[in-house]
mmCIF file of C-alpha atoms and ligand atoms in Angstrom:
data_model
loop_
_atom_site.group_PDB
_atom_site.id
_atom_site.type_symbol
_atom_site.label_atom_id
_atom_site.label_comp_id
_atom_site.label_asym_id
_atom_site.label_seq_id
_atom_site.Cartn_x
_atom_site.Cartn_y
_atom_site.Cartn_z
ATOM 1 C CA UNK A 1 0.000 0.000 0.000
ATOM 2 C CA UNK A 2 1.760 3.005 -1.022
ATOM 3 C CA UNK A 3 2.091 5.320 1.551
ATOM 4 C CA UNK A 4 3.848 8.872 2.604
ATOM 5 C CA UNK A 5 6.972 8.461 4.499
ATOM 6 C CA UNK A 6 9.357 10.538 7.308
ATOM 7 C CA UNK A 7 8.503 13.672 8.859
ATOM 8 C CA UNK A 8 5.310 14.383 6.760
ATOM 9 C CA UNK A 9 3.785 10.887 7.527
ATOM 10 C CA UNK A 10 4.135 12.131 11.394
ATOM 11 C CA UNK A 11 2.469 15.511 10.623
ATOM 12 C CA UNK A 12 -0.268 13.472 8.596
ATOM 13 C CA UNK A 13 -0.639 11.695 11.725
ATOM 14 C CA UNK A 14 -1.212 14.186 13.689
ATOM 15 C CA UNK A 15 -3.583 16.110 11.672
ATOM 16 C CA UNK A 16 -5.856 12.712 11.048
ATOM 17 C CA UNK A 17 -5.542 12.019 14.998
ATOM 18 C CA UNK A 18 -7.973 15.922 15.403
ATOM 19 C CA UNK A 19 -9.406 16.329 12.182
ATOM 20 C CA UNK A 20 -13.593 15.700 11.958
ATOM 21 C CA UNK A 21 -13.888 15.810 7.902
ATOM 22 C CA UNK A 22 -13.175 13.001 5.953
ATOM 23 C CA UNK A 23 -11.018 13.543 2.709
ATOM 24 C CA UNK A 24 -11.270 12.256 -0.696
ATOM 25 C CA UNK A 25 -9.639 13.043 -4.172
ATOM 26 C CA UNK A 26 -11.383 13.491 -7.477
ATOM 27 C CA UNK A 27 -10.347 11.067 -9.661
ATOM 28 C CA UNK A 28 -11.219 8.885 -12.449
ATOM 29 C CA UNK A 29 -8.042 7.358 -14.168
ATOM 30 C CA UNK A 30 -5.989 4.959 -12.204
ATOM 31 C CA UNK A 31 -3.475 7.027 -12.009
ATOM 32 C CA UNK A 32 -5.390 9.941 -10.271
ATOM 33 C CA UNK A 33 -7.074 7.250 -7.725
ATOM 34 C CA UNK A 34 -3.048 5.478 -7.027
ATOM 35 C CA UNK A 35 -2.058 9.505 -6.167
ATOM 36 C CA UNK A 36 -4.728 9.892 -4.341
ATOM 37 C CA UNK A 37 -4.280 6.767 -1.955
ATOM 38 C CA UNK A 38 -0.846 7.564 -1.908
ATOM 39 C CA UNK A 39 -1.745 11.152 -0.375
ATOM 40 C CA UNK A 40 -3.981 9.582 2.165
ATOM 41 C CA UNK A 41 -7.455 9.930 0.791
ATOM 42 C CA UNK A 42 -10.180 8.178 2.253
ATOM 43 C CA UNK A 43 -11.895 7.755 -1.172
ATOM 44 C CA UNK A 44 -12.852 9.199 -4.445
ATOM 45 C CA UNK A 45 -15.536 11.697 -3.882
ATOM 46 C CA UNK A 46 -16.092 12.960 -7.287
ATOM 47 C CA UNK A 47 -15.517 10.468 -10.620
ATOM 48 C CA UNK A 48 -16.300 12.781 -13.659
ATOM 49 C CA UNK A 49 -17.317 9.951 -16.226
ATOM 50 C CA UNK A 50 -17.265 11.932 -18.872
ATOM 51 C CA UNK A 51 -14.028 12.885 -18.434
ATOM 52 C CA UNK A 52 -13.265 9.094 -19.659
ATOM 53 C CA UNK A 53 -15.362 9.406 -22.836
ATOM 54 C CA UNK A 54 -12.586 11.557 -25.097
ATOM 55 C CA UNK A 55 -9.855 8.381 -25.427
ATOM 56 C CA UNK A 56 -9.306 7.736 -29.656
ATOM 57 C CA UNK A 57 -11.337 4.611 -28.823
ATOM 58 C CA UNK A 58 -14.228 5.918 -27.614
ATOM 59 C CA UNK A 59 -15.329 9.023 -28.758
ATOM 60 C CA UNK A 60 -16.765 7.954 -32.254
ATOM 61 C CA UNK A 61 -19.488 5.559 -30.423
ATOM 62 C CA UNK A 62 -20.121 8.688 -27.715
ATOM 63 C CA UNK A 63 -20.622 10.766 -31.265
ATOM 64 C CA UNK A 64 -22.421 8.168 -32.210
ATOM 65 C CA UNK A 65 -24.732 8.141 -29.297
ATOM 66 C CA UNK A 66 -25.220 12.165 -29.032
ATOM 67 C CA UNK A 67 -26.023 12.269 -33.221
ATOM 68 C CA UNK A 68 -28.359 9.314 -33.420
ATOM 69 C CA UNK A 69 -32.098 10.140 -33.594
ATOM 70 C CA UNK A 70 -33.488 7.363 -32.900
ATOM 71 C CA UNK A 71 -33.555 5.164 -29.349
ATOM 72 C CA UNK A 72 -32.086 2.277 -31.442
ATOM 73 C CA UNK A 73 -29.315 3.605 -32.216
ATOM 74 C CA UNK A 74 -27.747 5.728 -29.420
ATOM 75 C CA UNK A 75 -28.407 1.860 -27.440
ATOM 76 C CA UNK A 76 -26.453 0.653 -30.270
ATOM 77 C CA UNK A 77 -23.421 3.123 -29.567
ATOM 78 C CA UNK A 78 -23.763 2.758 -25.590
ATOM 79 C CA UNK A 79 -23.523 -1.256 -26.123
ATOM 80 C CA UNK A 80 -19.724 -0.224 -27.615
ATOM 81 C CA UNK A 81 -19.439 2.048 -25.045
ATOM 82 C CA UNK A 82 -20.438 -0.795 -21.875
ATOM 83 C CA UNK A 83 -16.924 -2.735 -21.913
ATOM 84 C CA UNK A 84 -15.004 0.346 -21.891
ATOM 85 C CA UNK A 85 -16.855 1.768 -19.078
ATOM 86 C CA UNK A 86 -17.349 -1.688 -17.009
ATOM 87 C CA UNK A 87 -13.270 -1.627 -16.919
ATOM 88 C CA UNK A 88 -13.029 1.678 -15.991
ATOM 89 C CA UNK A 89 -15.076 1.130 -12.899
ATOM 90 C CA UNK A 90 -13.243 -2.323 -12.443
ATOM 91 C CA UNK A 91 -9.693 -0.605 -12.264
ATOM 92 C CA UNK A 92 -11.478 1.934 -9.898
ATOM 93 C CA UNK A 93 -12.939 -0.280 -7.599
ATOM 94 C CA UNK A 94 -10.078 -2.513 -7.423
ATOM 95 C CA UNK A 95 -7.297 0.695 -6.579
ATOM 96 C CA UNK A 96 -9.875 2.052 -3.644
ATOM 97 C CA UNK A 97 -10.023 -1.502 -2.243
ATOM 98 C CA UNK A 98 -12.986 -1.170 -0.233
ATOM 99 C CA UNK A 99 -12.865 3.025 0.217
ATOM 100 C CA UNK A 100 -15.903 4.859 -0.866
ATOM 101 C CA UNK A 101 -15.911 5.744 -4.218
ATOM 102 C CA UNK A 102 -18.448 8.277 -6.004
ATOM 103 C CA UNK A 103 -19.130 7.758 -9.295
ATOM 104 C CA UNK A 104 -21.033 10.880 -10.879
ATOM 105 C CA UNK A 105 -23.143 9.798 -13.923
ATOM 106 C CA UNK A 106 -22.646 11.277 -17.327
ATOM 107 C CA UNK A 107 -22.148 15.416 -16.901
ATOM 108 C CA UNK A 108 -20.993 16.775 -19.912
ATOM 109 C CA UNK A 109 -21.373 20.382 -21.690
ATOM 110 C CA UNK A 110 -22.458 18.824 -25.265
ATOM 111 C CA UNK A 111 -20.895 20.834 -27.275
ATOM 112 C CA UNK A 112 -18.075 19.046 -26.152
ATOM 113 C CA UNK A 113 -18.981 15.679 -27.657
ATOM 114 C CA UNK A 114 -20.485 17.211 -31.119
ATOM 115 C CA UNK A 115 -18.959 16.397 -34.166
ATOM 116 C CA UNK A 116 -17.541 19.649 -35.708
ATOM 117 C CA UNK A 117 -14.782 19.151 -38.331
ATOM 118 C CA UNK A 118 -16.027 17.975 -41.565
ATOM 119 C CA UNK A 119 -14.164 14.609 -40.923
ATOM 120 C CA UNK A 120 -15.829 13.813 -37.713
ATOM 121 C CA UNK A 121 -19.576 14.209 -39.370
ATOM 122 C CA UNK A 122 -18.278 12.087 -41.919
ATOM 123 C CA UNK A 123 -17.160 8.933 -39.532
ATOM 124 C CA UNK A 124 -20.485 9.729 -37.604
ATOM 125 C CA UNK A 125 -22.790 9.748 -40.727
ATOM 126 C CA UNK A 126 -21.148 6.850 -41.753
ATOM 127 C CA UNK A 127 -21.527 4.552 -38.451
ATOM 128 C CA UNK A 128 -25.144 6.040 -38.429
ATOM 129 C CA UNK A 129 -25.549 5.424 -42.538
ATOM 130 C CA UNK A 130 -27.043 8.973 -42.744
ATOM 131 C CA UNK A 131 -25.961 11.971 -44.998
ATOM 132 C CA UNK A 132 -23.531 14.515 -44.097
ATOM 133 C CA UNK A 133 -26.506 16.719 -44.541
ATOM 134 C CA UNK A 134 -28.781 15.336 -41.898
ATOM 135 C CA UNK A 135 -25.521 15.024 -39.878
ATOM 136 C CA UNK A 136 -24.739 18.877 -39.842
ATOM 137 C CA UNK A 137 -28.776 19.589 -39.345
ATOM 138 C CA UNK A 138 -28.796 17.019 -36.582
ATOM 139 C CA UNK A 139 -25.169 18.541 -34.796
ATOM 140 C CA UNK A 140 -26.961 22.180 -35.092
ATOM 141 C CA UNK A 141 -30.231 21.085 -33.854
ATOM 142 C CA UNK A 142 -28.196 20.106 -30.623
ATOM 143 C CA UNK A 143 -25.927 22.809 -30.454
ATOM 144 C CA UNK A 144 -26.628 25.485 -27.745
ATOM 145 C CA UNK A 145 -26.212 29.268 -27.181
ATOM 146 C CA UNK A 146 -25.281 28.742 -23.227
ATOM 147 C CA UNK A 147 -24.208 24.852 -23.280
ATOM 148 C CA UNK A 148 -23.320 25.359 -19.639
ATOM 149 C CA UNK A 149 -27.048 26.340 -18.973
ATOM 150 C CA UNK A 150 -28.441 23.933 -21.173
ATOM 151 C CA UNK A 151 -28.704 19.922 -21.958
ATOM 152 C CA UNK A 152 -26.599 18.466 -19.166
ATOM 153 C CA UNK A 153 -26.127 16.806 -16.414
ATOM 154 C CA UNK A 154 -29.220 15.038 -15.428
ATOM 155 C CA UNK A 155 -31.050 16.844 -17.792
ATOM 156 C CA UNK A 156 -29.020 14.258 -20.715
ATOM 157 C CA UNK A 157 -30.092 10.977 -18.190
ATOM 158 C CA UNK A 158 -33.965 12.412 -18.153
ATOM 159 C CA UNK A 159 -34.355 12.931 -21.870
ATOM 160 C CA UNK A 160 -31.885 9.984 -22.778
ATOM 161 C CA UNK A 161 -32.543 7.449 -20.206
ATOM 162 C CA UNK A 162 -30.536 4.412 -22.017
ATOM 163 C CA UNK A 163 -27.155 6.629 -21.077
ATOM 164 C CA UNK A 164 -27.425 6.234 -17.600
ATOM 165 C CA UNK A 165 -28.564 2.454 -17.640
ATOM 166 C CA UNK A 166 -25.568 1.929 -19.382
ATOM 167 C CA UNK A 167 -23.197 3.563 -16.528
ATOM 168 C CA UNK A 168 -25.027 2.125 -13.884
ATOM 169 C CA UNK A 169 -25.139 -1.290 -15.284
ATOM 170 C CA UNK A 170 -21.144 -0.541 -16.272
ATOM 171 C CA UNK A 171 -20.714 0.356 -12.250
ATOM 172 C CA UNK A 172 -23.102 -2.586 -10.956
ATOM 173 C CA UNK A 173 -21.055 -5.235 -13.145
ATOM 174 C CA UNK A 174 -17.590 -3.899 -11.944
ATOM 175 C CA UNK A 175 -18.702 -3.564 -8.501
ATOM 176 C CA UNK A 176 -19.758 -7.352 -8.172
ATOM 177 C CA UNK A 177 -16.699 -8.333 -9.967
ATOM 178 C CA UNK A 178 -14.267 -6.602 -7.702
ATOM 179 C CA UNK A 179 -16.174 -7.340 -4.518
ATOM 180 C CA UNK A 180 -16.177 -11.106 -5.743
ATOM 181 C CA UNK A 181 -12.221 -10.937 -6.110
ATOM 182 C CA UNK A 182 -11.585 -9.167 -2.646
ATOM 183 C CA UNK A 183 -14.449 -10.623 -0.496
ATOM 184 C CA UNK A 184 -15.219 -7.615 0.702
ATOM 185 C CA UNK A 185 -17.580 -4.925 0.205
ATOM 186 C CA UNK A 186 -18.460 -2.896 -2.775
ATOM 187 C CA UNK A 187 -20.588 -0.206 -2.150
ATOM 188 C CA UNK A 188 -20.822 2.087 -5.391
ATOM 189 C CA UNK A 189 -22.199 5.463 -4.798
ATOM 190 C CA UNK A 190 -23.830 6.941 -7.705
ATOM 191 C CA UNK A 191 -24.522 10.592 -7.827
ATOM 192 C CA UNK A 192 -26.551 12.679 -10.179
ATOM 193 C CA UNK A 193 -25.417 15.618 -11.019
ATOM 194 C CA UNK A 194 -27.573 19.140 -11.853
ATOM 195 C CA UNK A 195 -30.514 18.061 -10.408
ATOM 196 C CA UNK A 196 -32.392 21.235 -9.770
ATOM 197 C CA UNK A 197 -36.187 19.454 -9.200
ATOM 198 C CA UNK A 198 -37.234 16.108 -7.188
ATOM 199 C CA UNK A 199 -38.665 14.888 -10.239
ATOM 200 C CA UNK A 200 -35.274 14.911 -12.113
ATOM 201 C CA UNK A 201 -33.558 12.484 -9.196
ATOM 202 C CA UNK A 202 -36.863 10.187 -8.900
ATOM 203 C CA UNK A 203 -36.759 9.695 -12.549
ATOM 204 C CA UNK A 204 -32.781 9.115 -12.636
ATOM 205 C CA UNK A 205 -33.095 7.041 -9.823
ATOM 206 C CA UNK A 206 -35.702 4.751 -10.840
ATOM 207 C CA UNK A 207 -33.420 4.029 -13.894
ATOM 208 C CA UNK A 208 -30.265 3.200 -11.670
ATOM 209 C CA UNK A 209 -32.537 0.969 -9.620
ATOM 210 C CA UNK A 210 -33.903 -1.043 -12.289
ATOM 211 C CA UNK A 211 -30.928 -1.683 -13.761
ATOM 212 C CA UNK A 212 -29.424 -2.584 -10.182
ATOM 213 C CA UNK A 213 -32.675 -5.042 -10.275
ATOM 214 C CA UNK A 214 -31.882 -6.504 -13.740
ATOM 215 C CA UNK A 215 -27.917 -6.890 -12.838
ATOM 216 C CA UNK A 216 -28.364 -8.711 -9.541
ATOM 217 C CA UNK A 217 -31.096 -11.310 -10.584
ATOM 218 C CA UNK A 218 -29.054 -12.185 -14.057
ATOM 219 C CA UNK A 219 -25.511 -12.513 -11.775
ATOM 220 C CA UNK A 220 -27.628 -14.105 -8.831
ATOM 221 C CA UNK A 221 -26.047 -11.491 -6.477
ATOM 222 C CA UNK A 222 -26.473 -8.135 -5.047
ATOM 223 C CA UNK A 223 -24.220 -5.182 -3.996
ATOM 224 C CA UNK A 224 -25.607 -2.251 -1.563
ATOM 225 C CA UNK A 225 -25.006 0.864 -3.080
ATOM 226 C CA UNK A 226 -26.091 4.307 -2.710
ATOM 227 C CA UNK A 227 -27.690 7.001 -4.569
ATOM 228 C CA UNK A 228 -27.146 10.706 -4.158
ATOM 229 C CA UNK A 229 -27.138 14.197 -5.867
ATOM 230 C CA UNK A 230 -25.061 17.269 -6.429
ATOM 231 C CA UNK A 231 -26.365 20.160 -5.052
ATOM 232 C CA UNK A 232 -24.932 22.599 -7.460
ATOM 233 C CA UNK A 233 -28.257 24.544 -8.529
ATOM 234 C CA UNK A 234 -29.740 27.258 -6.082
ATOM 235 C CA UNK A 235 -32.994 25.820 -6.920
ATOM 236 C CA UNK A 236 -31.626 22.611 -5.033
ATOM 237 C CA UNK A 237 -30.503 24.197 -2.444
ATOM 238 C CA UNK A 238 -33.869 26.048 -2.071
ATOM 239 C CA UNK A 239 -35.833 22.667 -1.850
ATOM 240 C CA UNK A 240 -32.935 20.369 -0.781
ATOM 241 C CA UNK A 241 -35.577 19.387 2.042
ATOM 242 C CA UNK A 242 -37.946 17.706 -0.898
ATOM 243 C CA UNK A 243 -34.599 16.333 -2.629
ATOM 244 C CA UNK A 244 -33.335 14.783 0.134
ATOM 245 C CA UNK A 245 -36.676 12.754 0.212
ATOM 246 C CA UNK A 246 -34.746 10.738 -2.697
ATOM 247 C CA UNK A 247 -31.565 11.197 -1.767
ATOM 248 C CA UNK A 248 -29.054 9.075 -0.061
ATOM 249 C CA UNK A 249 -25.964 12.106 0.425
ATOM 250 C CA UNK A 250 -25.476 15.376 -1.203
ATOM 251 C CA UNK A 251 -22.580 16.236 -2.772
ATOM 252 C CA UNK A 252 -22.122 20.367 -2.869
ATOM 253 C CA UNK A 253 -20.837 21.014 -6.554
ATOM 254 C CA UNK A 254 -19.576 24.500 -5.445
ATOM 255 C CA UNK A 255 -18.158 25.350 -9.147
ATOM 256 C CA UNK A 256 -21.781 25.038 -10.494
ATOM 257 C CA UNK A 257 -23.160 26.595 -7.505
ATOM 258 C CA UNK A 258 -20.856 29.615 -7.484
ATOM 259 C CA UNK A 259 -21.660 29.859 -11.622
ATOM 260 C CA UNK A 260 -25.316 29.710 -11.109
ATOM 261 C CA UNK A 261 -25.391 31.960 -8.003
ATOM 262 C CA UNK A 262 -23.594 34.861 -8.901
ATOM 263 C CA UNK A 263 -24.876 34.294 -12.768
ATOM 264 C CA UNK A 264 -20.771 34.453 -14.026
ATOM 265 C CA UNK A 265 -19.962 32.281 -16.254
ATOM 266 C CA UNK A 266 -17.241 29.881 -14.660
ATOM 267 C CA UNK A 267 -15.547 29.650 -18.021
ATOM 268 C CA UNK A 268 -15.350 33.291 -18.236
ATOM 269 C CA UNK A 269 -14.860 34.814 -14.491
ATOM 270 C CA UNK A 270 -10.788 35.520 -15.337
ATOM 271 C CA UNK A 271 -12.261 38.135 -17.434
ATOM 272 C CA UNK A 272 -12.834 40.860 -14.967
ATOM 273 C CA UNK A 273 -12.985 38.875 -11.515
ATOM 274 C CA UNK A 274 -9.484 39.851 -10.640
ATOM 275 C CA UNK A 275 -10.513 44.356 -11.454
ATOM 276 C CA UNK A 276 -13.225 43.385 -8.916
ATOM 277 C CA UNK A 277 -10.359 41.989 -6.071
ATOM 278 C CA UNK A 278 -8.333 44.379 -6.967
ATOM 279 C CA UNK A 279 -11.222 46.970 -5.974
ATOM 280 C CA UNK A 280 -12.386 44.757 -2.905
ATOM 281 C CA UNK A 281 -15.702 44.855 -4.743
ATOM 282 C CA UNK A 282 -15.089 41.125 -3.592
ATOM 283 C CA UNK A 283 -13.005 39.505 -1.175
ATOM 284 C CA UNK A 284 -11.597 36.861 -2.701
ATOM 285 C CA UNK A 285 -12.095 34.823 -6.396
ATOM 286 C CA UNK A 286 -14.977 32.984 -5.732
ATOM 287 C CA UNK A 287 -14.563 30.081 -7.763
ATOM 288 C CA UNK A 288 -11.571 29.759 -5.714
ATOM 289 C CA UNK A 289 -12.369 30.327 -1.905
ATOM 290 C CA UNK A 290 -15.695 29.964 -1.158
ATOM 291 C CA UNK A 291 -18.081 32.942 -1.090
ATOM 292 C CA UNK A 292 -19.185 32.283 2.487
ATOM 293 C CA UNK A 293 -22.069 35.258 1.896
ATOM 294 C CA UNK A 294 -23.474 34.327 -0.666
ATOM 295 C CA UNK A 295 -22.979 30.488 -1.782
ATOM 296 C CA UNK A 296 -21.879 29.483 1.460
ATOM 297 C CA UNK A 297 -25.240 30.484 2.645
ATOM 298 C CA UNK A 298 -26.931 28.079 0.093
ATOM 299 C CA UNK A 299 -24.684 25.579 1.222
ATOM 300 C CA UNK A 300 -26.017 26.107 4.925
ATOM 301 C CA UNK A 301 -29.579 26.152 3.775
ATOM 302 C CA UNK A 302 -29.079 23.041 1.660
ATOM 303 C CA UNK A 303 -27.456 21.077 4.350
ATOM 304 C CA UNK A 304 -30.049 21.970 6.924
ATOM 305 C CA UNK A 305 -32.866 21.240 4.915
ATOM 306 C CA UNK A 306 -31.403 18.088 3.650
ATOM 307 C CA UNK A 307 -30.990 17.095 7.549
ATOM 308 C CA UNK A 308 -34.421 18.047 8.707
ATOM 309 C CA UNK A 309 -35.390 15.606 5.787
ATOM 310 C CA UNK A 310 -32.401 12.868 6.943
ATOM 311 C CA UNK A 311 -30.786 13.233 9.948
ATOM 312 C CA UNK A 312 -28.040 11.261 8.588
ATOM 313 C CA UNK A 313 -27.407 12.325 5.136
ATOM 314 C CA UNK A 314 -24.285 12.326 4.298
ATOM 315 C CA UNK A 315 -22.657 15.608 3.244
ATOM 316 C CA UNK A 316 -19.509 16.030 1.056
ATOM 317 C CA UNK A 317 -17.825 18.977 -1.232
ATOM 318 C CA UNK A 318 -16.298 18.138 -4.320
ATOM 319 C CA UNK A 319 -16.432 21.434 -6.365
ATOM 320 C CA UNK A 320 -12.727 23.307 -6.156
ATOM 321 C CA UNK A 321 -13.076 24.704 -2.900
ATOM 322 C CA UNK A 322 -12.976 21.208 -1.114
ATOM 323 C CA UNK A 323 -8.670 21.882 -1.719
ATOM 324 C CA UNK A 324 -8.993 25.421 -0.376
ATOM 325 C CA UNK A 325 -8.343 25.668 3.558
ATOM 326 C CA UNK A 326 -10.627 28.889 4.121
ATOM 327 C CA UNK A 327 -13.548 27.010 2.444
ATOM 328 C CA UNK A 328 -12.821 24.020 4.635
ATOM 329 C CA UNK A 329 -12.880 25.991 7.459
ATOM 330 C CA UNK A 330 -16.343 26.628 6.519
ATOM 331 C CA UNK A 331 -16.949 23.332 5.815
ATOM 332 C CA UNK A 332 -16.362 21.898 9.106
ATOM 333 C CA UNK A 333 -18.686 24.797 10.481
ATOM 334 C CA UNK A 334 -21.574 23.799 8.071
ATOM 335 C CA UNK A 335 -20.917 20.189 8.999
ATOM 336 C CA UNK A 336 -20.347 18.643 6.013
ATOM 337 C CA UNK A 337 -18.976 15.263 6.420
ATOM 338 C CA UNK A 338 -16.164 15.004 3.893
ATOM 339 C CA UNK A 339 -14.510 17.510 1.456
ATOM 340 C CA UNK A 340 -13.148 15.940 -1.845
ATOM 341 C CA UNK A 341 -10.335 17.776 -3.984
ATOM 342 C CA UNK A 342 -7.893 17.158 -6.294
ATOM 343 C CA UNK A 343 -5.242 14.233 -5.618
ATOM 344 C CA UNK A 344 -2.218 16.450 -4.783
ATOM 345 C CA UNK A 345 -4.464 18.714 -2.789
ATOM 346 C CA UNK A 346 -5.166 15.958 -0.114
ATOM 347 C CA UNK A 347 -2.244 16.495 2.055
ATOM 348 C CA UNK A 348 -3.144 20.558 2.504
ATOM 349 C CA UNK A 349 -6.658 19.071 2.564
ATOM 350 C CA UNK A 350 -5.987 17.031 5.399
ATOM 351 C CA UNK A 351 -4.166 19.582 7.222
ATOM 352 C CA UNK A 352 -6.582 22.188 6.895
ATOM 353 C CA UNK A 353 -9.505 20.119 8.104
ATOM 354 C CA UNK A 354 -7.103 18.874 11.364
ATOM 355 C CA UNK A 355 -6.757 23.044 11.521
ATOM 356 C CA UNK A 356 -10.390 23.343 11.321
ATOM 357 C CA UNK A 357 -11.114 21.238 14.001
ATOM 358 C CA UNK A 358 -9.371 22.669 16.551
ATOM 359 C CA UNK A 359 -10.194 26.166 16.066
ATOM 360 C CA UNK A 360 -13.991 24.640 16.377
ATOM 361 C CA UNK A 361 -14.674 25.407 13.254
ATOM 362 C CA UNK A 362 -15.822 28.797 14.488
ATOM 363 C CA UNK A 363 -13.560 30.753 12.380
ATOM 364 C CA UNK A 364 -15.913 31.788 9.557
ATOM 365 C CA UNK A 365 -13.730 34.104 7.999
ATOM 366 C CA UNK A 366 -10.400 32.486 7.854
HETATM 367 C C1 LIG B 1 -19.018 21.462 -9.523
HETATM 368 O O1 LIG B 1 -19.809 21.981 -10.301
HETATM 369 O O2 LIG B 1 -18.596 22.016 -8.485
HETATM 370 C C2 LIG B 1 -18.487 20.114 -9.796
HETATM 371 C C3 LIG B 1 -17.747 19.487 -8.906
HETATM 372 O O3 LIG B 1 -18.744 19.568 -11.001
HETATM 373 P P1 LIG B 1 -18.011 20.030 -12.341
HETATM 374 O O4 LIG B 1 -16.851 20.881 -11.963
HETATM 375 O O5 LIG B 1 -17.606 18.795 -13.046
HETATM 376 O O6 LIG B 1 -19.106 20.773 -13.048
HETATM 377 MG MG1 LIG B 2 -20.837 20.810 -11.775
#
């Protein structure tokens, strides 16, 4: 088991022995989960699946999927896409040994997976047999002014349900398998991401439960898993007392959250953020330290609602501030249960929770 070693194992040690929060990495290559363990994280709090959907291999069936019209053949294109995702979740599984690992279902901005040059509508109208005609009518049907505002996230899994099935029958399959090699537990926790109604987790999560259903009574055995959502909408933050009615843990998707909140485009904020600093218009960039005002109060409202609903619902960050020590701080105030950041920010991550906990998490501003 790869571990830190000398003097900064002994700090570690000492920061573990006070810290309250848990703290996991993002990952999702095997590399980014073996740094991660190797930094000490307690799990993988944030797997961005689409983030594994771009490899040479892969990214003709996901065109394939996004530019068919028909049912048919987007489950034709997510049938190529199964193995590749099955092993994924397999190496995943196998690195965390037993750690909590949460795997967020299919997120992406679609522009990002439409065909644009000539040559990719060609390959795509070809593996579909349509014209490049219908091809470039189809890719600007489905091309958006705001994609970042648009048909994501959960929004994808409501209106194309067969692209979740496939994840969560990828993640049920690998999850068996592994636990069948180690003997021990496999508990897959599968989060949803944008959901900004009730209705959009219900309908998501009736999907990953029926194919949990269909994948345990063809393998004649069962895994316990969980299901969960980002909170990364103020609208879900607003009503996280009727999501949590569905829910199994939130997940605070601060990038999102600080995006939709302050209505500043997260791609975009470098623009003029740093005048505003400069001015002390604002403290601090927010999409770097949380804004404790502003988002940090949906956060609070979110997790209390979400607790009136649950008493035990599990609470975790995995937007960018879950690296940053002042939005710790406020973590361990709000009572979150585990922060999840980047893979080389778990050391800092660990400290700064340890630091958290003995200044009893009072220290709102630090
Ligand atoms: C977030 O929005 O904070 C988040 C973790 O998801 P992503 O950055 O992938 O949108
Ligand atoms: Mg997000």
């Amino acid at each position: 088991e790869p571990k830190l070693s000398g003097d900064f194992a002994t700090l570690m040690g000492w920061a573990d022995e006070v810290r309250r929060l848990k703290v996991r990495a993002n990952a999702e290559t095997p590399l980014d989960a073996d740094t991660a363990r190797k930094f000490g994280a307690e799990g993988i709090g944030l797997c961005r699946t689409e983030h594994m959907f771009f490899d040479a291999d892969r990214i003709g069936s996901v065109r394939q999927m996004i530019m068919s019209e028909t049912e048919g053949g987007r489950r034709a294109a997510l049938e190529k896409l199964l193995p590749f995702q099955r092993s994924d979740f397999v190496e995943l599984f196998r690195i965390m040994a037993g750690l909590p690992v949460t795997i967020r279902l299919l997120d992406p901005p679609l522009h990002e997976f439409l065909p644009h040059k000539d040559e990719e509508l060609a390959e795509v109208a070809e593996s579909l047999g349509a014209d490049l005609a219908t091809m470039k009518r189809r890719a600007a049907d489905l091309s958006e002014a705001n994609p970042m505002l648009g048909h994501r996230g959960c929004r994808l899994g409501v209106t194309f349900p067969e692209i979740y099935e496939m994840q969560a029958r990828a993640i049920f399959e690998a999850a068996l398998e592994i636990a069948e090699e180690t003997g021990k537990p496999v508990v897959p926790e599968i989060m949803i991401p944008l959901v900004g109604m009730k209705k959009e987790l219900e309908i998501t999560r009736a999907q990953v439960d029926k194919v949990a259903k269909e994948v345990f009574e063809a393998k004649g055995k069962s895994v316990e898993y969980l299901v969960g959502t980002m909170i990364e909408l103020p609208r879900a933050a607003l009503t996280a007392d009727r999501i949590a009615e569905s829910a199994d843990f939130f997940s605070f998707g601060t990038n999102d959250l600080t995006q939709t909140t302050f209505g500043l485009s997260r791609d975009d904020a470098g623009k003029f953020l740093p005048y505003y600093v400069e001015k002390d218009i604002l403290p601090k960039d927010p999409f770097v330290s949380l804004d404790v005002e502003g988002v940090g109060a949906l956060v609070e409202i979110a997790a209390e609602k979400g607790r009136k609903t649950k008493d035990k619902l599990k609470l975790g960050i995995c937007g960018e501030h879950g690296g940053d020590p002042a939005s710790i701080q406020f973590c361990e105030t709000a009572g979150l249960d585990y922060v999840s950041c980047s893979p080389y920010r778990v050391p800092v991550a660990r400290l700064a929770a340890a630091q958290a906990a003995l200044s009893g998490g009072s220290d709102r501003t630090a």
